XYZ file of C-alpha atoms in Angstrom:
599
model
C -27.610 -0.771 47.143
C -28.673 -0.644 51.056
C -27.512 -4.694 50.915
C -24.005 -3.543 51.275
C -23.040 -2.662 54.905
C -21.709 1.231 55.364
C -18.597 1.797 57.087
C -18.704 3.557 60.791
C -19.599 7.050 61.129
C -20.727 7.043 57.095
C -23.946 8.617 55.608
C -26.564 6.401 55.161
C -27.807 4.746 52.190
C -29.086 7.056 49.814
C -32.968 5.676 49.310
C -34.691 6.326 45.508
C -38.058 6.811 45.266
C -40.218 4.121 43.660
C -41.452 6.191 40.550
C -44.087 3.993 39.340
C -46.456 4.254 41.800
C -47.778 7.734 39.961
C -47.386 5.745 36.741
C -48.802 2.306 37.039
C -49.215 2.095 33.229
C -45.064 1.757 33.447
C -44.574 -1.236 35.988
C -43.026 -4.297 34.895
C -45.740 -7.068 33.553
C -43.529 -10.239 34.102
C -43.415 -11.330 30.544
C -40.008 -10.634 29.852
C -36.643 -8.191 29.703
C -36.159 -7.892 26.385
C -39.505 -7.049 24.842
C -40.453 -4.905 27.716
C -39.857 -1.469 25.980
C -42.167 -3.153 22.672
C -45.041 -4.153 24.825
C -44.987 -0.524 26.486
C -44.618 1.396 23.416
C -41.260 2.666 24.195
C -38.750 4.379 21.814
C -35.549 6.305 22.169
C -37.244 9.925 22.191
C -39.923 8.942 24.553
C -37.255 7.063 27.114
C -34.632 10.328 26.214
C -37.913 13.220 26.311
C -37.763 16.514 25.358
C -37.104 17.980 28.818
C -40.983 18.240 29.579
C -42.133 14.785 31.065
C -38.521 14.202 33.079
C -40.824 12.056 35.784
C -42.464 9.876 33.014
C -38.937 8.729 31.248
C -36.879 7.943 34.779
C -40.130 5.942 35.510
C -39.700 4.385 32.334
C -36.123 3.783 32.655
C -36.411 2.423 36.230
C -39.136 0.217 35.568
C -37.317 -1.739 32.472
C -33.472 -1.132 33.497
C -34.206 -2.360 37.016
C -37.311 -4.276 37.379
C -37.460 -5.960 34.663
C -33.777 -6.817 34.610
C -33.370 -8.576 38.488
C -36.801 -10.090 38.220
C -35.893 -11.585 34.613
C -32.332 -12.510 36.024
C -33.514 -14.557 38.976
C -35.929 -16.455 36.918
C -33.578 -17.456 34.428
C -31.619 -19.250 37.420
C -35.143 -20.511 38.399
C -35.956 -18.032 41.284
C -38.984 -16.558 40.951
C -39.589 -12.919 42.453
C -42.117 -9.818 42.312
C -41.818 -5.952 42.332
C -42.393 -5.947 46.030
C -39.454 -7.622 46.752
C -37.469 -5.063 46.322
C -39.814 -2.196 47.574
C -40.091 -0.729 51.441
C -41.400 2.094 52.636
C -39.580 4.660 55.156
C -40.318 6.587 58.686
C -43.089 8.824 56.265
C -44.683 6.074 54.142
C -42.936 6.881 51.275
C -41.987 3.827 49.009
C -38.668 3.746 47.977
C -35.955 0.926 46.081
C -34.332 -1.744 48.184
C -31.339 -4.586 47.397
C -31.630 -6.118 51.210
C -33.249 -9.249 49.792
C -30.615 -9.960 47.385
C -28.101 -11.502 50.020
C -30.658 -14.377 50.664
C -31.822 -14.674 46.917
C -28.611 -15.202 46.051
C -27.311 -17.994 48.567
C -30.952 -19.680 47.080
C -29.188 -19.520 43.338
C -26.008 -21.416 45.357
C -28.161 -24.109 46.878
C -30.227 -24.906 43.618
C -26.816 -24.827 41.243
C -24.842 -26.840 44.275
C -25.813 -30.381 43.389
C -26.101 -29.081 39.422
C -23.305 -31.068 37.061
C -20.522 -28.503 35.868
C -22.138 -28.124 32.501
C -25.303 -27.685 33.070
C -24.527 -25.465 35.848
C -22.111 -23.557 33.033
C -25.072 -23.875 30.285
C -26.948 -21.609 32.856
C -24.152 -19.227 33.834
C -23.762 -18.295 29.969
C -27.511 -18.058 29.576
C -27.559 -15.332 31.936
C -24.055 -13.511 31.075
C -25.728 -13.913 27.723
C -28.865 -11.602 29.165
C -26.375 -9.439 30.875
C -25.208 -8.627 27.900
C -27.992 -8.290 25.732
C -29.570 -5.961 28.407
C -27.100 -3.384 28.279
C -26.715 -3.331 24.684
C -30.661 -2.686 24.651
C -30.638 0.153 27.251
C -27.713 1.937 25.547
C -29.702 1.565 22.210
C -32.663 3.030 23.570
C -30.687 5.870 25.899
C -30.163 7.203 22.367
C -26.651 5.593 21.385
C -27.444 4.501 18.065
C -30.781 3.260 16.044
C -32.717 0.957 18.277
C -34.191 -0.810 15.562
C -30.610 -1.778 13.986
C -28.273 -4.089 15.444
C -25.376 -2.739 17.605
C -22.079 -2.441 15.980
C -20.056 -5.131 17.546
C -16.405 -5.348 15.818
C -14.638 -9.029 15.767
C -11.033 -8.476 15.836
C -9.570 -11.302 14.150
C -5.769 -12.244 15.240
C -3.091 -15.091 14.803
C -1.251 -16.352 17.512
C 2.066 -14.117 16.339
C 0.122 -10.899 16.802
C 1.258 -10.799 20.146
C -1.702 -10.201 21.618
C -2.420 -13.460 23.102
C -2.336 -14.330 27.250
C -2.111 -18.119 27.586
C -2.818 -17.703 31.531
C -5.474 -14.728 32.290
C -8.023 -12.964 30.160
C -6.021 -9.454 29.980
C -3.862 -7.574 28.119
C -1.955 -4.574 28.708
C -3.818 -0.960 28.857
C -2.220 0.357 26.374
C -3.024 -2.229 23.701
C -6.581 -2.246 24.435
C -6.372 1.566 24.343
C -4.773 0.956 21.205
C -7.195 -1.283 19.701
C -10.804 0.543 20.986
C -9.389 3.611 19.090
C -9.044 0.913 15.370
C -12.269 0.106 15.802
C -13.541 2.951 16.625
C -12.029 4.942 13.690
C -14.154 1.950 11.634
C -17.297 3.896 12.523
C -18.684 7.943 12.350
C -17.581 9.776 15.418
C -21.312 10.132 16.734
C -21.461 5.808 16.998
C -18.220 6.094 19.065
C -17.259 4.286 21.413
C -17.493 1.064 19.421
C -17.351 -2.480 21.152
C -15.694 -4.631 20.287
C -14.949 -8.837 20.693
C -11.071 -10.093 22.002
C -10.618 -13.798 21.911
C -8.060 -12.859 24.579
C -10.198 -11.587 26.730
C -13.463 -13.019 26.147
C -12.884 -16.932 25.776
C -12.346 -18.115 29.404
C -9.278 -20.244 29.991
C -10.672 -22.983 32.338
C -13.027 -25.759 31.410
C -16.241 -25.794 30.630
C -16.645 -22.569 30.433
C -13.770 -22.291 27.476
C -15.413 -25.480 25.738
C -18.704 -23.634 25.785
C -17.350 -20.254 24.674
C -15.130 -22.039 21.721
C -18.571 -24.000 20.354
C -20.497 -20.692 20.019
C -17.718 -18.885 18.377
C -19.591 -19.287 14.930
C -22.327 -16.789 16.102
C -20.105 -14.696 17.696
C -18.553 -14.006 13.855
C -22.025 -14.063 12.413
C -23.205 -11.449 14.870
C -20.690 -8.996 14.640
C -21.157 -6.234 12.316
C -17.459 -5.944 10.819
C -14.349 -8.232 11.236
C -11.196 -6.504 11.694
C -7.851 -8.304 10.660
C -4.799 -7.481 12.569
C -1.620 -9.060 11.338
C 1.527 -8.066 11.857
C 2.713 -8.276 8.268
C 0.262 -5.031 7.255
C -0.042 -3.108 11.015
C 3.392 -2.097 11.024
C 3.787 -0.785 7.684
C 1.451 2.203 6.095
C -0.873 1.863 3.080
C 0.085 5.453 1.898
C 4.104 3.537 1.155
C 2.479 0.409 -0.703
C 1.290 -0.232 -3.996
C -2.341 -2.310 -4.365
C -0.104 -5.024 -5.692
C 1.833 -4.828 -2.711
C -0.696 -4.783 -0.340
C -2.736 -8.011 -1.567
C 0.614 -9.656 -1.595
C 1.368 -8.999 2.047
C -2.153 -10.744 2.911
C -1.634 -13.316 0.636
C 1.636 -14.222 2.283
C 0.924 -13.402 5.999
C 0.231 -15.858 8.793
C -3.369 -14.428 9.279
C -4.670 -16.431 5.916
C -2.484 -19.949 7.020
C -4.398 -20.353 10.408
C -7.751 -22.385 10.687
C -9.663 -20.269 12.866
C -9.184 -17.055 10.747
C -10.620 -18.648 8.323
C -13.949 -19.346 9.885
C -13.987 -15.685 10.697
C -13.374 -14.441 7.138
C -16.335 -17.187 5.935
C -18.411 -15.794 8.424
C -17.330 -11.782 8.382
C -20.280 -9.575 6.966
C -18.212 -7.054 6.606
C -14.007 -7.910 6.994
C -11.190 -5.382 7.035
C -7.860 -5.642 6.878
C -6.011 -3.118 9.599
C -2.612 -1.107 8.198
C -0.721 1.015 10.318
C -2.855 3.881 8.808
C -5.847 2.402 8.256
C -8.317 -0.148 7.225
C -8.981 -1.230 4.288
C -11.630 -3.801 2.573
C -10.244 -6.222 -0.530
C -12.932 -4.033 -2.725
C -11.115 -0.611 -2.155
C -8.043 -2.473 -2.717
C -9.082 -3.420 -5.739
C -10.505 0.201 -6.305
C -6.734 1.364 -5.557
C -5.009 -1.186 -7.902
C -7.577 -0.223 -11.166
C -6.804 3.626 -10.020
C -3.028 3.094 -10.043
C -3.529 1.025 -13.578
C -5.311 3.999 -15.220
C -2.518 6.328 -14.135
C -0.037 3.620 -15.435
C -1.867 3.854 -18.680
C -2.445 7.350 -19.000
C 1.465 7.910 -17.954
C 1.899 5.123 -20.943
C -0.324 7.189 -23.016
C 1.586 10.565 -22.528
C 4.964 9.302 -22.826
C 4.118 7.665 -26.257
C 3.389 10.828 -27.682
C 6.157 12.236 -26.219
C 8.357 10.052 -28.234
C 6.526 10.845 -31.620
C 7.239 14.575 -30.964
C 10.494 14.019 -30.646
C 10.419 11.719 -33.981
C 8.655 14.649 -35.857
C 5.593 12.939 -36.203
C 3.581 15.634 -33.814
C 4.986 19.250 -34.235
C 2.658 20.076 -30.991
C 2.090 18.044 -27.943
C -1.785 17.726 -27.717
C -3.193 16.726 -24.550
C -5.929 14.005 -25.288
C -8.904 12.883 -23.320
C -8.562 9.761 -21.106
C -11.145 6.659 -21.650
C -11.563 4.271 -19.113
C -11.046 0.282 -20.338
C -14.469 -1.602 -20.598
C -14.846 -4.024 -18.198
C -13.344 -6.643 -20.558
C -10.220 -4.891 -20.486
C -9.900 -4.432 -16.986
C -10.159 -8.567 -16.344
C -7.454 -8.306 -18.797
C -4.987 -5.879 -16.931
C -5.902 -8.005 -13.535
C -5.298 -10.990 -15.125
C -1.529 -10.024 -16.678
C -0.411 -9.197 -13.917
C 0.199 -12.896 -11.982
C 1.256 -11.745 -8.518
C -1.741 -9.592 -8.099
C -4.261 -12.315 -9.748
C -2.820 -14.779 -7.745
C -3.033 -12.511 -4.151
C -6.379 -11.313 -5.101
C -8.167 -14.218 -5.918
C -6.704 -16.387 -2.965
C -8.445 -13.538 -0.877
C -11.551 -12.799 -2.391
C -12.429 -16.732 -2.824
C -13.237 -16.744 1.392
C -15.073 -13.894 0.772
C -16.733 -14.586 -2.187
C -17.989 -18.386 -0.502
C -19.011 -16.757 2.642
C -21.649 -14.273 1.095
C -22.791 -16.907 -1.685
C -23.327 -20.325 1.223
C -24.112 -22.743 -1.394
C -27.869 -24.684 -0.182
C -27.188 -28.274 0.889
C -24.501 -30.324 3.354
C -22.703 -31.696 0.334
C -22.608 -28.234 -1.530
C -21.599 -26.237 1.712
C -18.630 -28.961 2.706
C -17.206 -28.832 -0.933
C -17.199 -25.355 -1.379
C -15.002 -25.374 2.431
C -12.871 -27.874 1.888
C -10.755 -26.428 -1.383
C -9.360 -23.160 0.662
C -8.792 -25.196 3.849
C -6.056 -26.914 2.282
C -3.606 -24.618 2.892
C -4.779 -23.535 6.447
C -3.270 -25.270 9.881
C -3.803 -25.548 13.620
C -2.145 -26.042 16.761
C -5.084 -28.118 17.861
C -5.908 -30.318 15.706
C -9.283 -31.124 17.593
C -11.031 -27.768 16.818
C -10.828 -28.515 12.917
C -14.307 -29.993 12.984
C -15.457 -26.949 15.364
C -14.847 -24.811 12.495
C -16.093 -27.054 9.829
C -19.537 -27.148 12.298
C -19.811 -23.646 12.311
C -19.093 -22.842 8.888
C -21.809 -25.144 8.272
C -24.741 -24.098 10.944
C -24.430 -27.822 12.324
C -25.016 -28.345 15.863
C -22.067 -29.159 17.657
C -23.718 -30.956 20.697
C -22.836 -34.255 19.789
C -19.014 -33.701 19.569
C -17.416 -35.674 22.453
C -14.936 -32.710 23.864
C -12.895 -34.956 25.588
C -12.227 -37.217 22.118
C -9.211 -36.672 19.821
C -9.290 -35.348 16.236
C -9.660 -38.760 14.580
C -12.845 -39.683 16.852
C -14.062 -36.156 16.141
C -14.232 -36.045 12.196
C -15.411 -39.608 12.458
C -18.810 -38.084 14.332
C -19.062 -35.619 12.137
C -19.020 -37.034 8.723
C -21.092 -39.920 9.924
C -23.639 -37.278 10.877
C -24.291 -35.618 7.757
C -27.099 -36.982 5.255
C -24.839 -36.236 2.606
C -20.958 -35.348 1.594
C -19.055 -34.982 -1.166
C -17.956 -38.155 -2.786
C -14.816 -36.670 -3.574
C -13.736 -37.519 -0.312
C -13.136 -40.759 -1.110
C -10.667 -39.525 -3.826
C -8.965 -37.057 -1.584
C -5.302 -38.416 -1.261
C -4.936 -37.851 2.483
C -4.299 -40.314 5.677
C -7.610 -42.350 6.526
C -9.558 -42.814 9.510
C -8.348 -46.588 10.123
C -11.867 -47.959 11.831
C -14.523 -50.265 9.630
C -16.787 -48.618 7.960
C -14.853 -45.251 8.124
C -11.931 -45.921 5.554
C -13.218 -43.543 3.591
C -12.840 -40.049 5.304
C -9.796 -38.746 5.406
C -8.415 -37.840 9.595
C -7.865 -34.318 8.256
C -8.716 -31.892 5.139
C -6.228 -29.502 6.881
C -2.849 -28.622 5.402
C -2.936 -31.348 2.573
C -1.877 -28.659 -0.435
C -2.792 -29.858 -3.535
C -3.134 -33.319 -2.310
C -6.151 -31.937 -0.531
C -7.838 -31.323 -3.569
C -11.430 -32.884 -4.300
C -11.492 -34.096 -7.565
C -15.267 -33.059 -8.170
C -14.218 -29.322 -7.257
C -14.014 -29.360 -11.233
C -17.914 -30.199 -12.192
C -19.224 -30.621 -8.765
C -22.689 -31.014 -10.108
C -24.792 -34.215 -10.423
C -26.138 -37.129 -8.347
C -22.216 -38.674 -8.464
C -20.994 -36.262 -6.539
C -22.897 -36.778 -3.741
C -22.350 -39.719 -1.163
C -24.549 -40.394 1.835
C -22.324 -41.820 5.339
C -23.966 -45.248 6.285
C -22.723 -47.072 9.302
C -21.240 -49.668 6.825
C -19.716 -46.823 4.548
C -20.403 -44.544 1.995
C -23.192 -45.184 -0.373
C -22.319 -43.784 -4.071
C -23.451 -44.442 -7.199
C -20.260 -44.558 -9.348
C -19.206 -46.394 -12.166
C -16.436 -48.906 -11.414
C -14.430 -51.804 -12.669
C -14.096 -55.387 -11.483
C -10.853 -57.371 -10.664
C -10.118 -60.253 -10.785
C -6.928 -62.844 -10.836
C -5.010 -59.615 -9.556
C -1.453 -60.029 -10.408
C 0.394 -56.520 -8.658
C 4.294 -55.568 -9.294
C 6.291 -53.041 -7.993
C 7.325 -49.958 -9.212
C 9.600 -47.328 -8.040
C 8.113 -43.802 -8.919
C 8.827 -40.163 -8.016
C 11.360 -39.569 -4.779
C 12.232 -42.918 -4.544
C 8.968 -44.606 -3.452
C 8.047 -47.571 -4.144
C 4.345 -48.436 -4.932
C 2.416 -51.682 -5.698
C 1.074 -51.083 -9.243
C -1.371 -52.840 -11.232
C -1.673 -53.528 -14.993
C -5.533 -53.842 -16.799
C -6.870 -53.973 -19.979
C -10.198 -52.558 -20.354
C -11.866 -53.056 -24.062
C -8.344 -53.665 -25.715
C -7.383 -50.737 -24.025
C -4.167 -50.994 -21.688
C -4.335 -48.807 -18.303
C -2.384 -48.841 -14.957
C -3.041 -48.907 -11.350
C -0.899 -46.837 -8.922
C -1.583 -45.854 -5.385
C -1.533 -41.702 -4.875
C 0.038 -41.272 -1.667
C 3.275 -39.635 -1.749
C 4.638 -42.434 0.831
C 5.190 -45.679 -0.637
C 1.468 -47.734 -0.915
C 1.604 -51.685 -0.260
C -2.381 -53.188 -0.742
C -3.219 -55.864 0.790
C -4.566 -58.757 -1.543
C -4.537 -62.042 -1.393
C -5.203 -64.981 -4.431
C -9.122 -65.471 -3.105
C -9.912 -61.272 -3.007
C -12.029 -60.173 -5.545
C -11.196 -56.058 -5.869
C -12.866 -53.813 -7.828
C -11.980 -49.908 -8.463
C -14.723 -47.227 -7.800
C -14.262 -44.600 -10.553
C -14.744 -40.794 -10.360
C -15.692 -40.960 -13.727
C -15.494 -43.055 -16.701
C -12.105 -43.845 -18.106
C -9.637 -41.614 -19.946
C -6.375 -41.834 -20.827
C -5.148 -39.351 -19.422
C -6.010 -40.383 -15.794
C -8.782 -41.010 -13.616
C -9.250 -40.705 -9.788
C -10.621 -44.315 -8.458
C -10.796 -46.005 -4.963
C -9.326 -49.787 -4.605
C -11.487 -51.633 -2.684
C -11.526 -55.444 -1.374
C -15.200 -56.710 -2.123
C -16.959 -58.078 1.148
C -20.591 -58.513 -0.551
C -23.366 -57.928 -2.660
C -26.744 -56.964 -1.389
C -29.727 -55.760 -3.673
C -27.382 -54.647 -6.115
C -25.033 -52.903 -3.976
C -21.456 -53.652 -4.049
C -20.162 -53.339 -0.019
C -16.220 -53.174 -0.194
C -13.343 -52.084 2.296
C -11.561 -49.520 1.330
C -7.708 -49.838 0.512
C -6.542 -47.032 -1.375
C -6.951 -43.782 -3.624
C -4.959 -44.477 -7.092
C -4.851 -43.321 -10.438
C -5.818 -45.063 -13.240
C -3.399 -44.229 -16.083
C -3.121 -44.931 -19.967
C -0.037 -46.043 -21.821
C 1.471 -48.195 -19.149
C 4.569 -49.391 -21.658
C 6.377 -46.460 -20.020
C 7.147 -48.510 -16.664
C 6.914 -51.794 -18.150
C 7.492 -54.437 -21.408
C 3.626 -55.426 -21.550
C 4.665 -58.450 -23.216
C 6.393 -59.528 -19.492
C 3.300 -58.677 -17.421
C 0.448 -60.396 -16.346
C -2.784 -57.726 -17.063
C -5.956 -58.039 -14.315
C -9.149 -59.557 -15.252
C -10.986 -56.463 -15.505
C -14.921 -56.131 -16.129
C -16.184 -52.994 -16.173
C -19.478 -52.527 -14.230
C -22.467 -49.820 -14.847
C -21.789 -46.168 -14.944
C -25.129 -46.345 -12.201
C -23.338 -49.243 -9.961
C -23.998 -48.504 -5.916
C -21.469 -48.985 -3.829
C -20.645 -48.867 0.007
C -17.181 -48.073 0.521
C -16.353 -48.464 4.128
């Protein structure tokens, strides 16, 4: 380090020999950091030795750890530089490691990334933290900390914002807690793979802009990388597993904050591995599971004994036997889980992230479906990184996300850049993005409960439940029903609302039209529209999901409409009204393989 100046009177810098020039067959070849060890035949017992060819292994180490690392460096800024560079020779002509160029190398990096635009001056920045970091995970690999042809344990920790481990205004946190946490990862892993890094948000997502905007849109392989996900939530870290029951445990997680929040949830979907962190332990939902089938065999054994306790008391047994236990088949152990509601109910709200995150279903449409049912009880203080997650759940590139856009314009970019969606989403009874063309995608699938719900999650196979975004709308092929000569009423239903309703006959048969929305729906026709209703599947009487829409025009057999509304379509309509005072709708019904574009 002879670039740094020495205080007065100090020793001088201390000057290491350059130890490839015995062993050219070491020296760096310019092709490259991180396959340098490959190309050279490297491994961890020829870089560690055996404490015979000490010379060969630190010219091995200094060759790759230094060479190879500030040459690679500089020319990912775009500086290009050579072994000699950073060689000299002393008083004797020995040649020895020097750092003096590195002053002017790296007021060249200023002057090239001066006139640079923030982000692409960022983009390079986190291209070369991103070697930085990668380069010391290699060496410590190949120093012999761990297998260097396996990936490097890297724990997530994955926390809420009541965990109290957030720091709105610098990446720290107290000593003590990050003392605290290095020693729950660590007890994750053997004791010979300790010390175990691990991943913050807290301290590794930088607060200022870009640099947080870049960090946030790579978070998805930041989850997909790590090794294990650890959950800490306050509801479980304060209390010990060795007090709860399996019952009580899943209930905890069911009910804690940690499975309500948005980003946890991309996390989970993404975890290869996720725990869940008590004050004793970890635990994974398997060996929860393991704990609650152990508890029930006790509980049946204890049931066992203490009937045949009873019948010796009756007479019926003059001698207490002991008998030999037999495990329930698996049929009766889906029994047992499934009688008891509170831990069916806990258990399969968490497996079902799990479950969807190891078993990615192949397509857009598929993936987004199969996301979209457990998001609706998840939330987020910023609305605008909903379609961050729903990117990186999905592998889609997030580059064309305007970051300085709302929510609303976000989603809108999003769907519209998909080849295909679920054309449930038209059905979905949530808020609508109010721009032409985009009526039908909902401004959020976030905290919508069961209103949230797509109504092909129940036979999402087939070509109808599949809708491709168009910059007019979405192109389906649905059956539907025409409209005309509308004559609406209104109708006061549940909680006081109020909703325009409609009354059809379709075949003899009598049905009514009612908006879903649980605020009170007003459509807006007039005498010359002609409507039509887009079905989500032929007509029953016991209600069917459908879309009003105002028809605009017909184009090579393709019915273009603006969308108005998600309704039901209901049988027996003589409970709201005396059909012999109403006016029923022209209604034609159309093919069940009618295209639409609902925009």
């Amino acid at each position: 380090m002879d670039h740094l100046p020495l205080p007065k009177d100090h020793h001088p810098h201390l000057k290491v020999p350059y130890l490839c020039q015995d062993h050219h067959e070491f020296a760096y070849d310019y092709q490259g950091f991180e396959e340098f060890p490959q190309r050279k035949g490297f491994t961890n017992i020829s870089l560690r030795g055996d404490g015979s060819a000490t010379m060969e292994n630190a010219a091995r180490f200094q060759s790759w750890a230094f060479f190879a690392l500030v040459i690679d460096y500089f020319h990912t800024m775009g500086i290009e530089t050579i072994i000699q560079d950073f060689l000299a020779c002393d008083e004797n002509g020995r040649t020895y490691m020097t750092t003096c160029c590195l002053p002017s190398l790296s007021r060249k990096m200023e002057a090239l990334t001066r006139d640079m635009h923030l982000d692409q001056r960022a983009a390079i920045y986190s291209k070369v933290k991103y070697k930085l970091v990668t380069s010391s995970i290699t060496v410590r690999q190949l120093a012999g900390f761990g297998d260097p042809h396996s990936s490097w344990p890297l724990v997530h920790l994955s926390l809420n914002e009541t965990s109290g481990m957030g720091n709105p205004h610098q990446n720290s946190l107290p000593a003590c807690q990050i003392l605290r946490l290095q020693r729950l990862v660590n007890d994750l892993y053997s004791t010979d793979e300790q010390p175990v890094p691990f991943w913050i948000d807290t301290i590794c997502v930088p607060l200022q802009s870009p640099y947080r905007k870049l960090a946030i849109s790579s978070m998805a392989t930041v989850y997909k990388d790590a090794e294990k996900v650890l959950v800490i939530d306050s509801a479980i870290l304060s209390v010990p597993s060795t007090t709860l029951h399996s019952i009580d445990m899943a209930v905890r997680l069911r009910t804690s904050s940690w499975v309500r929040r948005l980003w946890t949830f991309q996390e989970a979907y993404l975890a290869k591995e996720l725990h869940y962190q008590f004050q004793d332990t970890a635990y994974t939902l398997s060996r929860i599971k393991q704990k609650y089938h152990q508890e029930q065999r006790a509980l049946a054994q204890l049931s066992d004994e203490s009937e045949r306790t009873s019948r010796s008391y009756a007479g019926e047994d003059t001698v207490l036997q002991p008998t030999s236990y037999t495990a329930p088949d698996a049929r009766s152990w889906k029994r047992i889980e499934g009688g008891d509601l509170l831990w069916h109910d806990a258990y399969r709200f968490l497996e079902q992230v799990e479950v969807l995150g190891k078993n990615k279903p192949q397509g857009e449409s598929a993936r987004l479906r199969s996301i979209i049912h457990p998001l609706r009880w998840r939330t987020t203080s910023r609305l605008e990184d909903e379609t961050i997650c729903l990117g990186g759940c999905m592998d889609s590139s997030l580059d064309r996300l305007p970051w300085s856009s709302g929510a609303q314009e976000r989603m809108k970019i999003f769907l519209s850049s998909m080849r295909t969606v679920p054309a449930g989403l038209m059905f979905v009874d949530r808020p609508r993005i109010e721009i032409e063309g985009c009526r039908w995608m909902p401004t959020s699938l976030l905290a919508g409960g069961m209103d949230s719900t797509l109504p092909d999650s129940w036979d999402p196979e087939g070509s109808a439940s599949i809708g491709c975004p168009t910059a007019s709308g979405l192109l389906v092929t649905l059956p539907g029903i025409m409209l005309s000569n509308v004559t609406k009423y209104t109708q006061a239903f549940r909680y006081g609302h109020v909703h325009d309703i409609i009354f059809i006959s379709v075949d003899g048969v009598p049905y009514y039209v009612y908006g879903l929305l649980s605020k009170p729906v007003q459509w807006e026709i007039t005498g010359t529209d002609q409507l039509a209703l887009v079905l989500r599947e032929s007509l029953h009487q016991r209600g069917t999901f459908a879309c009003l829409i105002t028809i605009l025009a017909e184009r090579g057999g393709i019915m273009y409409g603006r969308f108005q509304s998600c309704v039901m379509v209901m049988g027996n309509p003589g409970i709201h009204r005396n059909l012999d005072e109403v006016t029923f709708t022209t209604a034609t019904t159309t093919s069940t393989a009618q295209e639409w574009c609902v925009g």
